[in-house]
Amino acid sequence: MVPETFVRLLKMLTRWNRSFVRESLILARYLASPAVFLKRKMLTLDFCVSTFISFFIFILLLSTAYRLALDPWLIFRFAGSVALMGFLYMLFYIDIERSWHFIYGIIYSFLFITVLVWILPYSILTMRTNTWGTR
């Protein structure tokens, strides 16, 4: 079922991120075995890279928020950078579709950087919550 409201979407993504964290912890215990580690090198590499990227994005956003608090004028450069990255991701869409709908991809990049990126840290902090926010 597709969430029909933004709040339900956030609850669904929180539930998915909690599952991701829980399963990552189980995978980490599995990969801790030397025999498994030697057999599953690509799985270990994928696990390490995806974990690093998740934390890197979060640290990057925290440092950006700190710098914006020190110098509010940086918000214009930050917004320009987000729009530019969103546009670069949309170049393929523009080339294939030849449609103005690429603008939604740029808007989505602002949604991601301001709201959606915080779901993983929130999910980690609320792992012990008894309710998973299901429908």
mmCIF file of N, CA, C and O in Angstrom, residues 21-127:
data_model
loop_
_atom_site.group_PDB
_atom_site.id
_atom_site.type_symbol
_atom_site.label_atom_id
_atom_site.label_comp_id
_atom_site.label_asym_id
_atom_site.label_seq_id
_atom_site.Cartn_x
_atom_site.Cartn_y
_atom_site.Cartn_z
ATOM 1 N N VAL A 21 18.492 -0.789 10.070
ATOM 2 C CA VAL A 21 19.463 -0.749 11.166
ATOM 3 C C VAL A 21 19.504 -2.099 11.872
ATOM 4 O O VAL A 21 20.577 -2.647 12.137
ATOM 5 N N ARG A 22 18.331 -2.647 12.167
ATOM 6 C CA ARG A 22 18.273 -3.941 12.852
ATOM 7 C C ARG A 22 18.960 -5.029 12.024
ATOM 8 O O ARG A 22 19.775 -5.796 12.532
ATOM 9 N N GLU A 23 18.670 -5.087 10.741
ATOM 10 C CA GLU A 23 19.275 -6.100 9.877
ATOM 11 C C GLU A 23 20.769 -5.842 9.681
ATOM 12 O O GLU A 23 21.544 -6.789 9.534
ATOM 13 N N SER A 24 21.177 -4.594 9.681
ATOM 14 C CA SER A 24 22.617 -4.283 9.566
ATOM 15 C C SER A 24 23.380 -4.770 10.781
ATOM 16 O O SER A 24 24.514 -5.261 10.659
ATOM 17 N N LEU A 25 22.781 -4.642 11.952
ATOM 18 C CA LEU A 25 23.430 -5.156 13.165
ATOM 19 C C LEU A 25 23.559 -6.677 13.115
ATOM 20 O O LEU A 25 24.599 -7.239 13.501
ATOM 21 N N ILE A 26 22.536 -7.340 12.621
ATOM 22 C CA ILE A 26 22.600 -8.801 12.473
ATOM 23 C C ILE A 26 23.670 -9.174 11.455
ATOM 24 O O ILE A 26 24.460 -10.092 11.680
ATOM 25 N N LEU A 27 23.734 -8.452 10.351
ATOM 26 C CA LEU A 27 24.748 -8.713 9.333
ATOM 27 C C LEU A 27 26.146 -8.456 9.871
ATOM 28 O O LEU A 27 27.080 -9.211 9.577
ATOM 29 N N ALA A 28 26.308 -7.419 10.677
ATOM 30 C CA ALA A 28 27.628 -7.113 11.244
ATOM 31 C C ALA A 28 28.112 -8.261 12.124
ATOM 32 O O ALA A 28 29.287 -8.644 12.070
ATOM 33 N N ARG A 29 27.205 -8.837 12.921
ATOM 34 C CA ARG A 29 27.584 -9.990 13.747
ATOM 35 C C ARG A 29 27.963 -11.180 12.872
ATOM 36 O O ARG A 29 28.894 -11.901 13.175
ATOM 37 N N TYR A 30 27.235 -11.362 11.784
ATOM 38 C CA TYR A 30 27.528 -12.455 10.850
ATOM 39 C C TYR A 30 28.894 -12.259 10.201
ATOM 40 O O TYR A 30 29.683 -13.189 10.092
ATOM 41 N N LEU A 31 29.180 -11.031 9.785
ATOM 42 C CA LEU A 31 30.448 -10.741 9.115
ATOM 43 C C LEU A 31 31.633 -10.736 10.068
ATOM 44 O O LEU A 31 32.780 -10.770 9.627
ATOM 45 N N ALA A 32 31.377 -10.677 11.367
ATOM 46 C CA ALA A 32 32.463 -10.657 12.349
ATOM 47 C C ALA A 32 33.199 -11.985 12.420
ATOM 48 O O ALA A 32 34.343 -12.038 12.875
ATOM 49 N N SER A 33 32.587 -13.045 11.939
ATOM 50 C CA SER A 33 33.238 -14.354 11.925
ATOM 51 C C SER A 33 34.347 -14.358 10.869
ATOM 52 O O SER A 33 34.102 -14.030 9.707
ATOM 53 N N PRO A 34 35.577 -14.724 11.245
ATOM 54 C CA PRO A 34 36.682 -14.723 10.268
ATOM 55 C C PRO A 34 36.416 -15.610 9.055
ATOM 56 O O PRO A 34 36.773 -15.248 7.937
ATOM 57 N N ALA A 35 35.767 -16.750 9.263
ATOM 58 C CA ALA A 35 35.492 -17.642 8.138
ATOM 59 C C ALA A 35 34.540 -16.987 7.140
ATOM 60 O O ALA A 35 34.730 -17.070 5.922
ATOM 61 N N VAL A 36 33.533 -16.323 7.652
ATOM 62 C CA VAL A 36 32.568 -15.630 6.785
ATOM 63 C C VAL A 36 33.232 -14.440 6.118
ATOM 64 O O VAL A 36 33.047 -14.198 4.926
ATOM 65 N N PHE A 37 34.022 -13.711 6.877
ATOM 66 C CA PHE A 37 34.700 -12.527 6.351
ATOM 67 C C PHE A 37 35.557 -12.887 5.138
ATOM 68 O O PHE A 37 35.553 -12.183 4.129
ATOM 69 N N LEU A 38 36.272 -13.997 5.210
ATOM 70 C CA LEU A 38 37.143 -14.406 4.104
ATOM 71 C C LEU A 38 36.343 -14.857 2.883
ATOM 72 O O LEU A 38 36.779 -14.656 1.753
ATOM 73 N N LYS A 39 35.193 -15.469 3.097
ATOM 74 C CA LYS A 39 34.373 -15.943 1.982
ATOM 75 C C LYS A 39 33.565 -14.825 1.335
ATOM 76 O O LYS A 39 33.278 -14.866 0.154
ATOM 77 N N ARG A 40 33.142 -13.862 2.111
ATOM 78 C CA ARG A 40 32.195 -12.836 1.654
ATOM 79 C C ARG A 40 32.827 -11.447 1.632
ATOM 80 O O ARG A 40 32.317 -10.512 2.227
ATOM 81 N N LYS A 41 33.902 -11.309 0.906
ATOM 82 C CA LYS A 41 34.624 -10.027 0.880
ATOM 83 C C LYS A 41 33.797 -8.907 0.253
ATOM 84 O O LYS A 41 33.799 -7.782 0.741
ATOM 85 N N MET A 42 33.082 -9.206 -0.827
ATOM 86 C CA MET A 42 32.283 -8.157 -1.478
ATOM 87 C C MET A 42 31.112 -7.737 -0.596
ATOM 88 O O MET A 42 30.768 -6.558 -0.534
ATOM 89 N N LEU A 43 30.507 -8.685 0.097
ATOM 90 C CA LEU A 43 29.434 -8.355 1.024
ATOM 91 C C LEU A 43 29.958 -7.471 2.150
ATOM 92 O O LEU A 43 29.320 -6.490 2.528
ATOM 93 N N THR A 44 31.129 -7.800 2.658
ATOM 94 C CA THR A 44 31.743 -7.008 3.719
ATOM 95 C C THR A 44 32.053 -5.597 3.210
ATOM 96 O O THR A 44 31.775 -4.608 3.900
ATOM 97 N N LEU A 45 32.605 -5.509 2.020
ATOM 98 C CA LEU A 45 32.919 -4.206 1.435
ATOM 99 C C LEU A 45 31.643 -3.383 1.247
ATOM 100 O O LEU A 45 31.602 -2.197 1.600
ATOM 101 N N ASP A 46 30.598 -3.995 0.709
ATOM 102 C CA ASP A 46 29.327 -3.294 0.519
ATOM 103 C C ASP A 46 28.763 -2.813 1.848
ATOM 104 O O ASP A 46 28.293 -1.677 1.952
ATOM 105 N N PHE A 47 28.813 -3.660 2.863
ATOM 106 C CA PHE A 47 28.315 -3.293 4.186
ATOM 107 C C PHE A 47 29.096 -2.101 4.746
ATOM 108 O O PHE A 47 28.513 -1.143 5.235
ATOM 109 N N CYS A 48 30.406 -2.147 4.649
ATOM 110 C CA CYS A 48 31.246 -1.066 5.185
ATOM 111 C C CYS A 48 31.012 0.246 4.438
ATOM 112 O O CYS A 48 30.883 1.307 5.059
ATOM 113 N N VAL A 49 30.921 0.182 3.125
ATOM 114 C CA VAL A 49 30.722 1.396 2.329
ATOM 115 C C VAL A 49 29.346 2.004 2.604
ATOM 116 O O VAL A 49 29.222 3.213 2.814
ATOM 117 N N SER A 50 28.299 1.178 2.630
ATOM 118 C CA SER A 50 26.957 1.731 2.865
ATOM 119 C C SER A 50 26.834 2.311 4.275
ATOM 120 O O SER A 50 26.192 3.341 4.465
ATOM 121 N N THR A 51 27.469 1.682 5.247
ATOM 122 C CA THR A 51 27.449 2.217 6.607
ATOM 123 C C THR A 51 28.222 3.532 6.676
ATOM 124 O O THR A 51 27.751 4.505 7.262
ATOM 125 N N PHE A 52 29.385 3.572 6.042
ATOM 126 C CA PHE A 52 30.202 4.785 6.033
ATOM 127 C C PHE A 52 29.455 5.931 5.356
ATOM 128 O O PHE A 52 29.433 7.055 5.876
ATOM 129 N N ILE A 53 28.828 5.663 4.236
ATOM 130 C CA ILE A 53 28.118 6.719 3.502
ATOM 131 C C ILE A 53 26.972 7.289 4.338
ATOM 132 O O ILE A 53 26.764 8.500 4.388
ATOM 133 N N SER A 54 26.233 6.408 5.016
ATOM 134 C CA SER A 54 25.117 6.877 5.852
ATOM 135 C C SER A 54 25.609 7.827 6.930
ATOM 136 O O SER A 54 25.029 8.895 7.145
ATOM 137 N N PHE A 55 26.675 7.451 7.623
ATOM 138 C CA PHE A 55 27.195 8.303 8.686
ATOM 139 C C PHE A 55 27.889 9.541 8.124
ATOM 140 O O PHE A 55 27.810 10.612 8.716
ATOM 141 N N PHE A 56 28.536 9.419 6.982
ATOM 142 C CA PHE A 56 29.198 10.561 6.364
ATOM 143 C C PHE A 56 28.181 11.641 6.003
ATOM 144 O O PHE A 56 28.409 12.829 6.265
ATOM 145 N N ILE A 57 27.056 11.242 5.415
ATOM 146 C CA ILE A 57 26.016 12.212 5.060
ATOM 147 C C ILE A 57 25.498 12.912 6.304
ATOM 148 O O ILE A 57 25.313 14.134 6.320
ATOM 149 N N PHE A 58 25.266 12.147 7.367
ATOM 150 C CA PHE A 58 24.747 12.738 8.600
ATOM 151 C C PHE A 58 25.744 13.725 9.198
ATOM 152 O O PHE A 58 25.379 14.843 9.567
ATOM 153 N N ILE A 59 27.025 13.364 9.269
ATOM 154 C CA ILE A 59 28.058 14.260 9.805
ATOM 155 C C ILE A 59 28.196 15.504 8.923
ATOM 156 O O ILE A 59 28.330 16.621 9.423
ATOM 157 N N LEU A 60 28.126 15.308 7.633
ATOM 158 C CA LEU A 60 28.210 16.435 6.703
ATOM 159 C C LEU A 60 27.062 17.414 6.932
ATOM 160 O O LEU A 60 27.263 18.626 6.976
ATOM 161 N N LEU A 61 25.857 16.899 7.140
ATOM 162 C CA LEU A 61 24.719 17.778 7.380
ATOM 163 C C LEU A 61 24.803 18.474 8.730
ATOM 164 O O LEU A 61 24.434 19.645 8.852
ATOM 165 N N LEU A 62 25.292 17.778 9.740
ATOM 166 C CA LEU A 62 25.465 18.429 11.040
ATOM 167 C C LEU A 62 26.477 19.567 10.946
ATOM 168 O O LEU A 62 26.259 20.652 11.498
ATOM 169 N N SER A 63 27.582 19.326 10.246
ATOM 170 C CA SER A 63 28.583 20.387 10.116
ATOM 171 C C SER A 63 28.044 21.543 9.274
ATOM 172 O O SER A 63 28.335 22.706 9.550
ATOM 173 N N THR A 64 27.238 21.235 8.273
ATOM 174 C CA THR A 64 26.623 22.285 7.465
ATOM 175 C C THR A 64 25.651 23.114 8.310
ATOM 176 O O THR A 64 25.638 24.345 8.220
ATOM 177 N N ALA A 65 24.846 22.444 9.129
ATOM 178 C CA ALA A 65 23.914 23.164 10.007
ATOM 179 C C ALA A 65 24.678 24.068 10.971
ATOM 180 O O ALA A 65 24.274 25.211 11.223
ATOM 181 N N TYR A 66 25.785 23.576 11.497
ATOM 182 C CA TYR A 66 26.618 24.383 12.401
ATOM 183 C C TYR A 66 27.162 25.614 11.684
ATOM 184 O O TYR A 66 27.101 26.725 12.211
ATOM 185 N N ARG A 67 27.679 25.421 10.474
ATOM 186 C CA ARG A 67 28.230 26.549 9.720
ATOM 187 C C ARG A 67 27.142 27.552 9.334
ATOM 188 O O ARG A 67 27.372 28.761 9.329
ATOM 189 N N LEU A 68 25.939 27.040 9.030
ATOM 190 C CA LEU A 68 24.831 27.942 8.706
ATOM 191 C C LEU A 68 24.416 28.754 9.924
ATOM 192 O O LEU A 68 23.999 29.907 9.795
ATOM 193 N N ALA A 69 24.519 28.154 11.109
ATOM 194 C CA ALA A 69 24.195 28.890 12.336
ATOM 195 C C ALA A 69 25.201 30.005 12.571
ATOM 196 O O ALA A 69 24.842 31.081 13.066
ATOM 197 N N LEU A 70 26.458 29.789 12.190
ATOM 198 C CA LEU A 70 27.485 30.813 12.360
ATOM 199 C C LEU A 70 27.367 31.927 11.319
ATOM 200 O O LEU A 70 27.630 33.087 11.620
ATOM 201 N N ASP A 71 27.001 31.559 10.098
ATOM 202 C CA ASP A 71 26.901 32.532 9.010
ATOM 203 C C ASP A 71 25.651 32.244 8.181
ATOM 204 O O ASP A 71 25.690 31.459 7.238
ATOM 205 N N PRO A 72 24.517 32.866 8.530
ATOM 206 C CA PRO A 72 23.255 32.582 7.831
ATOM 207 C C PRO A 72 23.285 32.868 6.328
ATOM 208 O O PRO A 72 22.490 32.308 5.583
ATOM 209 N N TRP A 73 24.202 33.703 5.868
ATOM 210 C CA TRP A 73 24.278 34.001 4.437
ATOM 211 C C TRP A 73 24.730 32.801 3.618
ATOM 212 O O TRP A 73 24.535 32.767 2.399
ATOM 213 N N LEU A 74 25.305 31.812 4.288
ATOM 214 C CA LEU A 74 25.709 30.597 3.574
ATOM 215 C C LEU A 74 24.514 29.806 3.051
ATOM 216 O O LEU A 74 24.674 28.933 2.202
ATOM 217 N N ILE A 75 23.325 30.121 3.547
ATOM 218 C CA ILE A 75 22.128 29.401 3.105
ATOM 219 C C ILE A 75 21.939 29.526 1.595
ATOM 220 O O ILE A 75 21.485 28.583 0.939
ATOM 221 N N PHE A 76 22.330 30.651 1.031
ATOM 222 C CA PHE A 76 22.187 30.840 -0.415
ATOM 223 C C PHE A 76 23.138 29.934 -1.185
ATOM 224 O O PHE A 76 22.755 29.338 -2.200
ATOM 225 N N ARG A 77 24.380 29.824 -0.729
ATOM 226 C CA ARG A 77 25.330 28.910 -1.369
ATOM 227 C C ARG A 77 24.897 27.468 -1.184
ATOM 228 O O ARG A 77 25.018 26.651 -2.089
ATOM 229 N N PHE A 78 24.402 27.147 0.012
ATOM 230 C CA PHE A 78 23.944 25.795 0.288
ATOM 231 C C PHE A 78 22.757 25.437 -0.617
ATOM 232 O O PHE A 78 22.732 24.377 -1.235
ATOM 233 N N ALA A 79 21.779 26.331 -0.713
ATOM 234 C CA ALA A 79 20.610 26.090 -1.564
ATOM 235 C C ALA A 79 21.029 25.969 -3.032
ATOM 236 O O ALA A 79 20.520 25.108 -3.762
ATOM 237 N N GLY A 80 21.970 26.803 -3.449
ATOM 238 C CA GLY A 80 22.475 26.708 -4.820
ATOM 239 C C GLY A 80 23.178 25.382 -5.076
ATOM 240 O O GLY A 80 23.004 24.776 -6.140
ATOM 241 N N SER A 81 23.929 24.913 -4.103
ATOM 242 C CA SER A 81 24.623 23.630 -4.244
ATOM 243 C C SER A 81 23.627 22.475 -4.321
ATOM 244 O O SER A 81 23.788 21.561 -5.134
ATOM 245 N N VAL A 82 22.600 22.521 -3.489
ATOM 246 C CA VAL A 82 21.575 21.472 -3.516
ATOM 247 C C VAL A 82 20.856 21.477 -4.862
ATOM 248 O O VAL A 82 20.637 20.433 -5.476
ATOM 249 N N ALA A 83 20.495 22.670 -5.351
ATOM 250 C CA ALA A 83 19.814 22.779 -6.643
ATOM 251 C C ALA A 83 20.724 22.279 -7.775
ATOM 252 O O ALA A 83 20.263 21.564 -8.673
ATOM 253 N N LEU A 84 21.991 22.618 -7.723
ATOM 254 C CA LEU A 84 22.928 22.172 -8.751
ATOM 255 C C LEU A 84 23.070 20.651 -8.740
ATOM 256 O O LEU A 84 23.034 20.018 -9.804
ATOM 257 N N MET A 85 23.211 20.052 -7.566
ATOM 258 C CA MET A 85 23.318 18.597 -7.498
ATOM 259 C C MET A 85 22.035 17.939 -7.987
ATOM 260 O O MET A 85 22.086 16.941 -8.715
ATOM 261 N N GLY A 86 20.890 18.476 -7.605
ATOM 262 C CA GLY A 86 19.621 17.942 -8.103
ATOM 263 C C GLY A 86 19.534 18.043 -9.614
ATOM 264 O O GLY A 86 19.084 17.110 -10.288
ATOM 265 N N PHE A 87 19.980 19.165 -10.168
ATOM 266 C CA PHE A 87 19.965 19.345 -11.619
ATOM 267 C C PHE A 87 20.911 18.363 -12.307
ATOM 268 O O PHE A 87 20.562 17.779 -13.337
ATOM 269 N N LEU A 88 22.098 18.161 -11.738
ATOM 270 C CA LEU A 88 23.036 17.213 -12.341
ATOM 271 C C LEU A 88 22.460 15.799 -12.371
ATOM 272 O O LEU A 88 22.640 15.073 -13.349
ATOM 273 N N TYR A 89 21.761 15.410 -11.314
ATOM 274 C CA TYR A 89 21.103 14.108 -11.306
ATOM 275 C C TYR A 89 19.992 14.038 -12.353
ATOM 276 O O TYR A 89 19.699 12.979 -12.891
ATOM 277 N N MET A 90 19.384 15.163 -12.649
ATOM 278 C CA MET A 90 18.265 15.189 -13.585
ATOM 279 C C MET A 90 18.699 15.294 -15.050
ATOM 280 O O MET A 90 17.869 15.170 -15.941
ATOM 281 N N LEU A 91 19.970 15.495 -15.316
ATOM 282 C CA LEU A 91 20.420 15.617 -16.705
ATOM 283 C C LEU A 91 20.065 14.380 -17.532
ATOM 284 O O LEU A 91 19.660 14.487 -18.687
ATOM 285 N N PHE A 92 20.203 13.203 -16.938
ATOM 286 C CA PHE A 92 19.855 11.972 -17.640
ATOM 287 C C PHE A 92 18.364 11.963 -17.960
ATOM 288 O O PHE A 92 17.961 11.617 -19.069
ATOM 289 N N TYR A 93 17.553 12.353 -17.000
ATOM 290 C CA TYR A 93 16.110 12.409 -17.211
ATOM 291 C C TYR A 93 15.765 13.391 -18.335
ATOM 292 O O TYR A 93 14.941 13.091 -19.198
ATOM 293 N N ILE A 94 16.409 14.546 -18.309
ATOM 294 C CA ILE A 94 16.152 15.552 -19.344
ATOM 295 C C ILE A 94 16.523 14.999 -20.715
ATOM 296 O O ILE A 94 15.792 15.167 -21.696
ATOM 297 N N ASP A 95 17.657 14.321 -20.797
ATOM 298 C CA ASP A 95 18.122 13.762 -22.065
ATOM 299 C C ASP A 95 17.163 12.706 -22.598
ATOM 300 O O ASP A 95 16.884 12.670 -23.794
ATOM 301 N N ILE A 96 16.656 11.855 -21.727
ATOM 302 C CA ILE A 96 15.789 10.764 -22.158
ATOM 303 C C ILE A 96 14.349 11.234 -22.395
ATOM 304 O O ILE A 96 13.738 10.921 -23.411
ATOM 305 N N GLU A 97 13.788 11.972 -21.446
ATOM 306 C CA GLU A 97 12.365 12.313 -21.476
ATOM 307 C C GLU A 97 12.046 13.610 -22.216
ATOM 308 O O GLU A 97 10.923 13.790 -22.677
ATOM 309 N N ARG A 98 12.980 14.532 -22.243
ATOM 310 C CA ARG A 98 12.746 15.840 -22.872
ATOM 311 C C ARG A 98 11.471 16.489 -22.308
ATOM 312 O O ARG A 98 10.588 16.912 -23.039
ATOM 313 N N SER A 99 11.404 16.524 -20.988
ATOM 314 C CA SER A 99 10.218 17.039 -20.317
ATOM 315 C C SER A 99 10.628 18.015 -19.222
ATOM 316 O O SER A 99 11.702 17.900 -18.644
ATOM 317 N N TRP A 100 9.734 18.931 -18.914
ATOM 318 C CA TRP A 100 9.994 19.896 -17.839
ATOM 319 C C TRP A 100 9.809 19.261 -16.474
ATOM 320 O O TRP A 100 10.078 19.889 -15.457
ATOM 321 N N HIS A 101 9.373 18.018 -16.406
ATOM 322 C CA HIS A 101 9.148 17.348 -15.127
ATOM 323 C C HIS A 101 10.436 17.140 -14.321
ATOM 324 O O HIS A 101 10.374 16.752 -13.155
ATOM 325 N N PHE A 102 11.574 17.411 -14.935
ATOM 326 C CA PHE A 102 12.845 17.292 -14.215
ATOM 327 C C PHE A 102 12.864 18.201 -12.983
ATOM 328 O O PHE A 102 13.581 17.939 -12.019
ATOM 329 N N ILE A 103 12.045 19.239 -13.005
ATOM 330 C CA ILE A 103 12.014 20.181 -11.879
ATOM 331 C C ILE A 103 11.630 19.466 -10.583
ATOM 332 O O ILE A 103 12.076 19.844 -9.502
ATOM 333 N N TYR A 104 10.836 18.397 -10.683
ATOM 334 C CA TYR A 104 10.453 17.645 -9.490
ATOM 335 C C TYR A 104 11.661 16.968 -8.845
ATOM 336 O O TYR A 104 11.710 16.800 -7.627
ATOM 337 N N GLY A 105 12.610 16.582 -9.649
ATOM 338 C CA GLY A 105 13.840 16.000 -9.110
ATOM 339 C C GLY A 105 14.643 17.015 -8.314
ATOM 340 O O GLY A 105 15.229 16.682 -7.283
ATOM 341 N N ILE A 106 14.657 18.237 -8.775
ATOM 342 C CA ILE A 106 15.369 19.293 -8.058
ATOM 343 C C ILE A 106 14.635 19.612 -6.754
ATOM 344 O O ILE A 106 15.252 19.759 -5.694
ATOM 345 N N ILE A 107 13.312 19.668 -6.810
ATOM 346 C CA ILE A 107 12.526 19.896 -5.592
ATOM 347 C C ILE A 107 12.743 18.746 -4.606
ATOM 348 O O ILE A 107 12.881 18.965 -3.403
ATOM 349 N N TYR A 108 12.798 17.519 -5.127
ATOM 350 C CA TYR A 108 13.022 16.359 -4.268
ATOM 351 C C TYR A 108 14.368 16.457 -3.553
ATOM 352 O O TYR A 108 14.480 16.062 -2.393
ATOM 353 N N SER A 109 15.382 16.992 -4.213
ATOM 354 C CA SER A 109 16.687 17.107 -3.561
ATOM 355 C C SER A 109 16.598 18.019 -2.334
ATOM 356 O O SER A 109 17.254 17.766 -1.324
ATOM 357 N N PHE A 110 15.761 19.045 -2.386
ATOM 358 C CA PHE A 110 15.560 19.899 -1.208
ATOM 359 C C PHE A 110 14.781 19.161 -0.120
ATOM 360 O O PHE A 110 15.090 19.290 1.060
ATOM 361 N N LEU A 111 13.788 18.375 -0.518
ATOM 362 C CA LEU A 111 13.041 17.559 0.444
ATOM 363 C C LEU A 111 13.975 16.561 1.126
ATOM 364 O O LEU A 111 13.939 16.391 2.340
ATOM 365 N N PHE A 112 14.826 15.929 0.342
ATOM 366 C CA PHE A 112 15.746 14.948 0.905
ATOM 367 C C PHE A 112 16.700 15.588 1.905
ATOM 368 O O PHE A 112 16.883 15.097 3.011
ATOM 369 N N ILE A 113 17.302 16.703 1.531
ATOM 370 C CA ILE A 113 18.346 17.313 2.353
ATOM 371 C C ILE A 113 17.774 17.959 3.615
ATOM 372 O O ILE A 113 18.480 18.097 4.614
ATOM 373 N N THR A 114 16.507 18.348 3.600
ATOM 374 C CA THR A 114 15.934 19.003 4.776
ATOM 375 C C THR A 114 15.113 18.063 5.663
ATOM 376 O O THR A 114 15.051 18.271 6.863
ATOM 377 N N VAL A 115 14.497 17.030 5.083
ATOM 378 C CA VAL A 115 13.601 16.173 5.869
ATOM 379 C C VAL A 115 14.037 14.711 5.860
ATOM 380 O O VAL A 115 14.280 14.116 6.911
ATOM 381 N N LEU A 116 14.138 14.131 4.684
ATOM 382 C CA LEU A 116 14.311 12.685 4.584
ATOM 383 C C LEU A 116 15.645 12.166 5.122
ATOM 384 O O LEU A 116 15.712 11.053 5.638
ATOM 385 N N VAL A 117 16.685 12.964 5.041
ATOM 386 C CA VAL A 117 17.994 12.517 5.505
ATOM 387 C C VAL A 117 18.021 12.319 7.025
ATOM 388 O O VAL A 117 18.825 11.568 7.545
ATOM 389 N N TRP A 118 17.100 12.969 7.727
ATOM 390 C CA TRP A 118 17.069 12.871 9.186
ATOM 391 C C TRP A 118 16.316 11.636 9.671
ATOM 392 O O TRP A 118 16.301 11.358 10.867
ATOM 393 N N ILE A 119 15.698 10.902 8.775
ATOM 394 C CA ILE A 119 14.925 9.724 9.181
ATOM 395 C C ILE A 119 15.828 8.631 9.738
ATOM 396 O O ILE A 119 15.477 8.000 10.739
ATOM 397 N N LEU A 120 16.985 8.393 9.141
ATOM 398 C CA LEU A 120 17.880 7.345 9.643
ATOM 399 C C LEU A 120 18.366 7.646 11.059
ATOM 400 O O LEU A 120 18.253 6.779 11.936
ATOM 401 N N PRO A 121 18.876 8.840 11.363
ATOM 402 C CA PRO A 121 19.263 9.112 12.753
ATOM 403 C C PRO A 121 18.085 9.010 13.720
ATOM 404 O O PRO A 121 18.228 8.477 14.822
ATOM 405 N N TYR A 122 16.925 9.500 13.310
ATOM 406 C CA TYR A 122 15.738 9.385 14.155
ATOM 407 C C TYR A 122 15.386 7.915 14.396
ATOM 408 O O TYR A 122 15.028 7.523 15.516
ATOM 409 N N SER A 123 15.496 7.113 13.360
ATOM 410 C CA SER A 123 15.203 5.687 13.491
ATOM 411 C C SER A 123 16.163 5.010 14.456
ATOM 412 O O SER A 123 15.757 4.157 15.244
ATOM 413 N N ILE A 124 17.422 5.394 14.398
ATOM 414 C CA ILE A 124 18.415 4.820 15.313
ATOM 415 C C ILE A 124 18.094 5.217 16.746
ATOM 416 O O ILE A 124 18.143 4.391 17.661
ATOM 417 N N LEU A 125 17.732 6.479 16.944
ATOM 418 C CA LEU A 125 17.430 6.956 18.294
ATOM 419 C C LEU A 125 16.153 6.349 18.867
ATOM 420 O O LEU A 125 15.999 6.272 20.087
ATOM 421 N N THR A 126 15.256 5.919 18.004
ATOM 422 C CA THR A 126 13.974 5.379 18.473
ATOM 423 C C THR A 126 13.849 3.873 18.214
ATOM 424 O O THR A 126 12.736 3.354 18.126
ATOM 425 N N MET A 127 14.968 3.182 18.133
ATOM 426 C CA MET A 127 14.945 1.740 17.864
ATOM 427 C C MET A 127 14.163 0.969 18.922
ATOM 428 O O MET A 127 13.536 -0.032 18.634
#
